[in-house]
């Protein structure tokens, strides 16, 4: 299959690119390398993937690439992913996550109006549902984002529906839980697992914002990639949660990483909770089972071990 992955040089995107190549697809990556790295694609570029360095806000440049490649499936992962930046600069967040997504949809439609590429959109669970009492949260719960990031992702999802209605496009939005695994940036703003692994490796203390009892649905990146592949191959539409149905607290993550570190693991330090952070998040995964035949495979203890060991050299 001819595929195009926006954000393919990033953490999740680069794992997806590897999996697409491994099953024999041709892959074009669209990425401006703002947070992604060319080194994430080292093996992929050797295996025949093509990197087009451009900003998805540049509709003309994006449209030219999509028209030339004529992909059958587009996995749209390029995004502004920083919740705190979305609060300090909500307009920037909207330009990247809403306008960028509209550009992707429009490029797919214009490249082949009779048979546009299927578009798989990477959305978010926790940031869209906000603080809800319904846990694990099904897709039917009304969105209540607590930050511009969740709002922009939700708005982008609605554009998928619009392009379905207007042009009969085949699209799906996957609402991910908190994704973790090798290649996640340990120096970044998001990604508590990578940050803690990085701190522990450097002999530093993990910094916990709030009391550490806040929970998330942590999903291992290899499991998520399987969901993306299935979503690309199916014709299911609408929104689908991709999570584990398990809540894990930040304290439990720190405990498990301390166990992996062994004796002498530094104790965590605590800082005040941050604006825009929700208390609990856990995604119902029933719809993913029904429409994609997917469920997560990697238990959190095992996923943390794989991640901790993979980040050893970084
Ligand atoms: P990431 O920052 O590693 O990847 C994002 C990629 O998009 C990077 O390679 C970056 O260079 C690229 N990019 C950013 N702005 C761009 C632009 N204007 N034009 C072209 N490329 C651009 O982040 P990630 O964790 O791999 O996230 C991938 C997707 O998954 C995002 O859409 C994110 O919102 C979504 N998501 C991630 C998580 C998670 O826990 N990591 C959870 C829910 C949803």
PDB file of C-alpha atoms in Angstrom, residues 1-6 16 56 62 66 70-78 97-98 100-112 115-123 153 156-164 167-176 227-240 292:
ATOM      1  CA  UNK A   1       0.000   0.000   0.000  1.00  0.00           C
ATOM      2  CA  UNK A   2       1.172   3.592  -0.675  1.00  0.00           C
ATOM      3  CA  UNK A   3       1.102   5.394   2.643  1.00  0.00           C
ATOM      4  CA  UNK A   4       1.945   8.862   3.899  1.00  0.00           C
ATOM      5  CA  UNK A   5       2.687   9.576   7.555  1.00  0.00           C
ATOM      6  CA  UNK A   6       2.623  13.156   8.819  1.00  0.00           C
ATOM      7  CA  UNK A  16       4.450   3.403  12.701  1.00  0.00           C
ATOM      8  CA  UNK A  56       1.594  21.098   7.402  1.00  0.00           C
ATOM      9  CA  UNK A  62       1.575  19.682   1.429  1.00  0.00           C
ATOM     10  CA  UNK A  66       0.173  14.383  -1.546  1.00  0.00           C
ATOM     11  CA  UNK A  70      -1.166   9.628  -4.331  1.00  0.00           C
ATOM     12  CA  UNK A  71      -1.270   7.699  -1.055  1.00  0.00           C
ATOM     13  CA  UNK A  72      -4.008   5.159  -0.387  1.00  0.00           C
ATOM     14  CA  UNK A  73      -3.806   5.874   3.337  1.00  0.00           C
ATOM     15  CA  UNK A  74      -2.651   8.941   5.259  1.00  0.00           C
ATOM     16  CA  UNK A  75      -1.766   8.617   8.934  1.00  0.00           C
ATOM     17  CA  UNK A  76      -1.955  12.135  10.323  1.00  0.00           C
ATOM     18  CA  UNK A  77       0.204  12.429  13.442  1.00  0.00           C
ATOM     19  CA  UNK A  78       1.919  15.805  13.000  1.00  0.00           C
ATOM     20  CA  UNK A  97      -3.848  21.130  15.106  1.00  0.00           C
ATOM     21  CA  UNK A  98      -6.980  22.453  13.392  1.00  0.00           C
ATOM     22  CA  UNK A 100      -2.985  21.608   9.824  1.00  0.00           C
ATOM     23  CA  UNK A 101      -5.598  18.835   9.877  1.00  0.00           C
ATOM     24  CA  UNK A 102      -7.885  20.693   7.463  1.00  0.00           C
ATOM     25  CA  UNK A 103      -4.896  21.020   5.114  1.00  0.00           C
ATOM     26  CA  UNK A 104      -4.287  17.264   5.296  1.00  0.00           C
ATOM     27  CA  UNK A 105      -7.937  16.472   4.548  1.00  0.00           C
ATOM     28  CA  UNK A 106      -8.101  18.965   1.702  1.00  0.00           C
ATOM     29  CA  UNK A 107      -4.826  17.666   0.214  1.00  0.00           C
ATOM     30  CA  UNK A 108      -6.215  14.097   0.290  1.00  0.00           C
ATOM     31  CA  UNK A 109      -9.443  15.183  -1.400  1.00  0.00           C
ATOM     32  CA  UNK A 110      -7.771  17.321  -4.053  1.00  0.00           C
ATOM     33  CA  UNK A 111      -5.154  14.683  -4.946  1.00  0.00           C
ATOM     34  CA  UNK A 112      -7.798  12.143  -5.920  1.00  0.00           C
ATOM     35  CA  UNK A 115     -11.062   8.051  -4.511  1.00  0.00           C
ATOM     36  CA  UNK A 116      -9.392  10.099  -1.747  1.00  0.00           C
ATOM     37  CA  UNK A 117      -6.908   8.458   0.592  1.00  0.00           C
ATOM     38  CA  UNK A 118      -8.268   7.057   3.827  1.00  0.00           C
ATOM     39  CA  UNK A 119      -7.263   9.397   6.669  1.00  0.00           C
ATOM     40  CA  UNK A 120      -6.407   8.070  10.128  1.00  0.00           C
ATOM     41  CA  UNK A 121      -6.233  10.910  12.628  1.00  0.00           C
ATOM     42  CA  UNK A 122      -4.319  10.730  15.916  1.00  0.00           C
ATOM     43  CA  UNK A 123      -6.577  12.257  18.536  1.00  0.00           C
ATOM     44  CA  UNK A 153      -7.986  17.898  18.687  1.00  0.00           C
ATOM     45  CA  UNK A 156     -10.105  18.590  14.141  1.00  0.00           C
ATOM     46  CA  UNK A 157     -12.078  15.370  14.685  1.00  0.00           C
ATOM     47  CA  UNK A 158     -15.234  17.214  13.667  1.00  0.00           C
ATOM     48  CA  UNK A 159     -13.606  18.260  10.379  1.00  0.00           C
ATOM     49  CA  UNK A 160     -13.078  14.573   9.608  1.00  0.00           C
ATOM     50  CA  UNK A 161     -16.829  14.100   9.927  1.00  0.00           C
ATOM     51  CA  UNK A 162     -17.436  17.117   7.697  1.00  0.00           C
ATOM     52  CA  UNK A 163     -15.207  15.771   4.919  1.00  0.00           C
ATOM     53  CA  UNK A 164     -16.980  12.393   5.231  1.00  0.00           C
ATOM     54  CA  UNK A 167     -17.087  14.248  -0.080  1.00  0.00           C
ATOM     55  CA  UNK A 168     -17.713  10.700   1.112  1.00  0.00           C
ATOM     56  CA  UNK A 169     -14.163  10.509   2.461  1.00  0.00           C
ATOM     57  CA  UNK A 170     -13.139   7.526   4.571  1.00  0.00           C
ATOM     58  CA  UNK A 171     -11.746   8.755   7.886  1.00  0.00           C
ATOM     59  CA  UNK A 172     -11.335   7.619  11.474  1.00  0.00           C
ATOM     60  CA  UNK A 173     -10.135   9.373  14.634  1.00  0.00           C
ATOM     61  CA  UNK A 174      -8.289   7.300  17.217  1.00  0.00           C
ATOM     62  CA  UNK A 175      -8.321   8.755  20.729  1.00  0.00           C
ATOM     63  CA  UNK A 176      -5.065   7.562  22.271  1.00  0.00           C
ATOM     64  CA  UNK A 227      -4.267  -0.151  16.316  1.00  0.00           C
ATOM     65  CA  UNK A 228      -3.095   2.395  13.718  1.00  0.00           C
ATOM     66  CA  UNK A 229      -2.382  -0.362  11.172  1.00  0.00           C
ATOM     67  CA  UNK A 230      -5.798  -1.897  11.721  1.00  0.00           C
ATOM     68  CA  UNK A 231      -7.469   1.497  11.466  1.00  0.00           C
ATOM     69  CA  UNK A 232      -5.723   2.137   8.136  1.00  0.00           C
ATOM     70  CA  UNK A 233      -6.893  -1.220   6.746  1.00  0.00           C
ATOM     71  CA  UNK A 234     -10.503  -1.063   7.949  1.00  0.00           C
ATOM     72  CA  UNK A 235     -13.320   1.148   6.706  1.00  0.00           C
ATOM     73  CA  UNK A 236     -14.642   1.913  10.205  1.00  0.00           C
ATOM     74  CA  UNK A 237     -15.396   5.573  10.888  1.00  0.00           C
ATOM     75  CA  UNK A 238     -16.124   7.906  13.775  1.00  0.00           C
ATOM     76  CA  UNK A 239     -14.030   8.006  16.945  1.00  0.00           C
ATOM     77  CA  UNK A 240     -12.412   5.024  18.639  1.00  0.00           C
ATOM     78  CA  UNK A 292     -10.904  -2.922  14.752  1.00  0.00           C
TER      79      UNK A 292
END
